[in-house]
Amino acid sequence: MTDNEVNTLKTDVALIKKDIKQIERVFDKVDHAVGDMAELHKIAAVQETILENAERRIENLEDTFIKQTEEELEYRKELNKTLNDMKEDAQKQRERRHKEVLESIQNMHTTLSSKLDVQDKRIRALENWRWWILGASAALIFILTRYDALMSFFG
């Protein structure tokens, strides 16, 4: 082998060594990138789990919200029905009390009218009695004042 060939071989070996070092650096970078990717994959898996948990929570909240909305609507329907029933009952009671009050007033009117009629009859009887007494008194006074004249007329 000649010097030229040895130099070429040395150069080739040096180039191969340089290439191997570059390949080693590339593999180190690839290993580092793979490690970073593995770390990112772990982070992505954690984030995916967090998102799944958040989605489940949101679905649970939506289900709870829908359930409570339905319960609220049912409660409002029952409340409205109860209020309407109470309103109708109150109206019936008012009408019943109104009739009772009117009947009571009518009974009082009838009672008072009959009592007033009785009192009017008694007052008329007393007034008639008074006029009889006044007339009899007037006749007696007339007779007593004219007693002497009457006695002379009859006697």
mmCIF file of C-alpha atoms in Angstrom:
data_model
loop_
_atom_site.group_PDB
_atom_site.id
_atom_site.type_symbol
_atom_site.label_atom_id
_atom_site.label_comp_id
_atom_site.label_asym_id
_atom_site.label_seq_id
_atom_site.Cartn_x
_atom_site.Cartn_y
_atom_site.Cartn_z
ATOM 1 C CA MET A 1 0.000 0.000 0.000
ATOM 2 C CA THR A 2 1.286 3.228 -0.862
ATOM 3 C CA ASP A 3 1.396 6.350 1.174
ATOM 4 C CA ASN A 4 -1.275 7.822 -0.895
ATOM 5 C CA GLU A 5 -3.552 4.922 -0.231
ATOM 6 C CA VAL A 6 -2.727 4.980 3.467
ATOM 7 C CA ASN A 7 -3.463 8.685 3.581
ATOM 8 C CA THR A 8 -6.711 8.101 1.728
ATOM 9 C CA LEU A 9 -7.540 5.317 4.171
ATOM 10 C CA LYS A 10 -6.689 7.543 7.101
ATOM 11 C CA THR A 11 -8.784 10.305 5.615
ATOM 12 C CA ASP A 12 -11.624 7.861 4.986
ATOM 13 C CA VAL A 13 -11.331 6.513 8.533
ATOM 14 C CA ALA A 14 -11.270 10.066 9.908
ATOM 15 C CA LEU A 15 -14.343 10.917 7.808
ATOM 16 C CA ILE A 16 -16.079 7.742 8.970
ATOM 17 C CA LYS A 17 -15.211 8.589 12.594
ATOM 18 C CA LYS A 18 -16.560 12.094 12.051
ATOM 19 C CA ASP A 19 -19.685 10.678 10.452
ATOM 20 C CA ILE A 20 -20.098 8.224 13.344
ATOM 21 C CA LYS A 21 -19.812 11.091 15.842
ATOM 22 C CA GLN A 22 -22.418 13.050 13.876
ATOM 23 C CA ILE A 23 -24.637 9.957 13.749
ATOM 24 C CA GLU A 24 -24.151 9.551 17.528
ATOM 25 C CA ARG A 25 -25.145 13.208 18.014
ATOM 26 C CA VAL A 26 -28.179 12.670 15.791
ATOM 27 C CA PHE A 27 -29.116 9.567 17.795
ATOM 28 C CA ASP A 28 -28.601 11.502 21.033
ATOM 29 C CA LYS A 29 -30.901 14.212 19.696
ATOM 30 C CA VAL A 30 -33.373 11.550 18.530
ATOM 31 C CA ASP A 31 -33.185 9.875 21.963
ATOM 32 C CA HIS A 32 -33.672 13.240 23.612
ATOM 33 C CA ALA A 33 -36.583 14.004 21.233
ATOM 34 C CA VAL A 34 -38.082 10.559 21.930
ATOM 35 C CA GLY A 35 -37.736 11.230 25.672
ATOM 36 C CA ASP A 36 -39.382 14.616 25.223
ATOM 37 C CA MET A 37 -42.104 12.994 23.117
ATOM 38 C CA ALA A 38 -42.635 10.361 25.820
ATOM 39 C CA GLU A 39 -42.928 13.139 28.385
ATOM 40 C CA LEU A 40 -45.352 15.008 26.108
ATOM 41 C CA HIS A 41 -47.290 11.768 25.605
ATOM 42 C CA LYS A 42 -47.591 11.385 29.408
ATOM 43 C CA ILE A 43 -48.709 15.012 29.726
ATOM 44 C CA ALA A 44 -51.175 14.526 26.872
ATOM 45 C CA ALA A 45 -52.530 11.374 28.567
ATOM 46 C CA VAL A 46 -52.956 13.299 31.839
ATOM 47 C CA GLN A 47 -54.659 16.141 29.986
ATOM 48 C CA GLU A 48 -56.902 13.639 28.193
ATOM 49 C CA THR A 49 -57.872 12.122 31.551
ATOM 50 C CA ILE A 50 -58.570 15.594 32.916
ATOM 51 C CA LEU A 51 -60.695 16.406 29.851
ATOM 52 C CA GLU A 52 -62.595 13.115 30.167
ATOM 53 C CA ASN A 53 -63.246 13.875 33.854
ATOM 54 C CA ALA A 54 -64.352 17.387 32.948
ATOM 55 C CA GLU A 55 -66.646 16.017 30.220
ATOM 56 C CA ARG A 56 -68.164 13.550 32.689
ATOM 57 C CA ARG A 57 -68.666 16.323 35.209
ATOM 58 C CA ILE A 58 -70.281 18.523 32.562
ATOM 59 C CA GLU A 59 -72.533 15.641 31.483
ATOM 60 C CA ASN A 60 -73.462 15.007 35.137
ATOM 61 C CA LEU A 61 -74.158 18.701 35.618
ATOM 62 C CA GLU A 62 -76.251 18.780 32.442
ATOM 63 C CA ASP A 63 -78.202 15.702 33.601
ATOM 64 C CA THR A 64 -78.673 17.230 37.048
ATOM 65 C CA PHE A 65 -79.716 20.539 35.504
ATOM 66 C CA ILE A 66 -82.238 18.836 33.221
ATOM 67 C CA LYS A 67 -83.558 16.746 36.117
ATOM 68 C CA GLN A 68 -83.908 19.768 38.380
ATOM 69 C CA THR A 69 -85.527 21.755 35.572
ATOM 70 C CA GLU A 70 -88.090 18.993 35.129
ATOM 71 C CA GLU A 71 -88.621 18.815 38.893
ATOM 72 C CA GLU A 72 -89.007 22.598 39.007
ATOM 73 C CA LEU A 73 -91.586 22.500 36.205
ATOM 74 C CA GLU A 74 -93.485 19.731 37.996
ATOM 75 C CA TYR A 75 -93.310 21.670 41.265
ATOM 76 C CA ARG A 76 -94.599 24.809 39.546
ATOM 77 C CA LYS A 77 -97.459 22.844 37.974
ATOM 78 C CA GLU A 78 -98.388 21.415 41.389
ATOM 79 C CA LEU A 79 -98.048 24.828 43.010
ATOM 80 C CA ASN A 80 -100.199 26.418 40.314
ATOM 81 C CA LYS A 81 -102.805 23.690 40.733
ATOM 82 C CA THR A 82 -102.747 24.115 44.514
ATOM 83 C CA LEU A 83 -103.070 27.881 44.194
ATOM 84 C CA ASN A 84 -105.982 27.499 41.784
ATOM 85 C CA ASP A 85 -107.654 25.030 44.148
ATOM 86 C CA MET A 86 -107.131 27.431 47.040
ATOM 87 C CA LYS A 87 -108.505 30.276 44.939
ATOM 88 C CA GLU A 88 -111.595 28.263 44.024
ATOM 89 C CA ASP A 89 -112.100 27.185 47.651
ATOM 90 C CA ALA A 90 -111.714 30.765 48.842
ATOM 91 C CA GLN A 91 -114.212 31.928 46.204
ATOM 92 C CA LYS A 92 -116.716 29.258 47.293
ATOM 93 C CA GLN A 93 -116.230 30.183 50.949
ATOM 94 C CA ARG A 94 -116.704 33.881 50.155
ATOM 95 C CA GLU A 95 -119.889 33.113 48.250
ATOM 96 C CA ARG A 96 -121.145 30.899 51.091
ATOM 97 C CA ARG A 97 -120.340 33.569 53.696
ATOM 98 C CA HIS A 98 -121.960 36.200 51.490
ATOM 99 C CA LYS A 99 -125.143 34.116 51.318
ATOM 100 C CA GLU A 100 -125.034 33.559 55.080
ATOM 101 C CA VAL A 101 -124.608 37.284 55.730
ATOM 102 C CA LEU A 102 -127.445 38.122 53.330
ATOM 103 C CA GLU A 103 -129.680 35.537 54.992
ATOM 104 C CA SER A 104 -128.746 36.890 58.406
ATOM 105 C CA ILE A 105 -129.507 40.451 57.283
ATOM 106 C CA GLN A 106 -132.810 39.285 55.801
ATOM 107 C CA ASN A 107 -133.686 37.504 59.075
ATOM 108 C CA MET A 108 -132.771 40.633 61.043
ATOM 109 C CA HIS A 109 -134.909 42.717 58.680
ATOM 110 C CA THR A 110 -137.851 40.356 59.096
ATOM 111 C CA THR A 111 -137.436 40.282 62.883
ATOM 112 C CA LEU A 112 -137.073 44.045 63.125
ATOM 113 C CA SER A 113 -140.061 44.593 60.843
ATOM 114 C CA SER A 114 -142.245 42.346 62.987
ATOM 115 C CA LYS A 115 -141.029 44.030 66.199
ATOM 116 C CA LEU A 116 -141.628 47.471 64.696
ATOM 117 C CA ASP A 117 -145.137 46.407 63.647
ATOM 118 C CA VAL A 118 -145.845 45.241 67.219
ATOM 119 C CA GLN A 119 -144.472 48.501 68.628
ATOM 120 C CA ASP A 120 -146.510 50.546 66.130
ATOM 121 C CA LYS A 121 -149.664 48.710 67.280
ATOM 122 C CA ARG A 122 -148.839 49.362 70.926
ATOM 123 C CA ILE A 123 -148.056 53.025 70.223
ATOM 124 C CA ARG A 124 -151.363 53.389 68.351
ATOM 125 C CA ALA A 125 -153.195 51.736 71.239
ATOM 126 C CA LEU A 126 -151.500 54.111 73.702
ATOM 127 C CA GLU A 127 -152.284 57.107 71.496
ATOM 128 C CA ASN A 128 -155.905 55.995 71.235
ATOM 129 C CA TRP A 129 -156.025 55.516 75.013
ATOM 130 C CA ARG A 130 -154.526 58.976 75.478
ATOM 131 C CA TRP A 131 -157.175 60.547 73.258
ATOM 132 C CA TRP A 132 -159.896 58.676 75.114
ATOM 133 C CA ILE A 133 -158.531 59.902 78.428
ATOM 134 C CA LEU A 134 -158.222 63.461 77.082
ATOM 135 C CA GLY A 135 -161.744 63.319 75.718
ATOM 136 C CA ALA A 136 -163.129 61.871 78.934
ATOM 137 C CA SER A 137 -161.156 64.417 80.976
ATOM 138 C CA ALA A 138 -162.401 67.249 78.785
ATOM 139 C CA ALA A 139 -165.985 65.998 79.150
ATOM 140 C CA LEU A 140 -165.556 65.628 82.926
ATOM 141 C CA ILE A 141 -164.033 69.114 83.214
ATOM 142 C CA PHE A 142 -166.808 70.514 81.066
ATOM 143 C CA ILE A 143 -169.370 68.781 83.231
ATOM 144 C CA LEU A 144 -167.736 69.894 86.451
ATOM 145 C CA THR A 145 -167.392 73.495 85.322
ATOM 146 C CA ARG A 146 -170.964 73.520 84.198
ATOM 147 C CA TYR A 147 -172.210 71.515 87.143
ATOM 148 C CA ASP A 148 -174.171 74.297 88.610
ATOM 149 C CA ALA A 149 -175.753 75.115 85.273
ATOM 150 C CA LEU A 150 -176.528 71.512 84.626
ATOM 151 C CA MET A 151 -177.952 70.962 88.064
ATOM 152 C CA SER A 152 -180.245 73.852 87.607
ATOM 153 C CA PHE A 153 -181.244 72.486 84.218
ATOM 154 C CA PHE A 154 -182.051 69.059 85.632
ATOM 155 C CA GLY A 155 -183.105 70.096 88.948
#
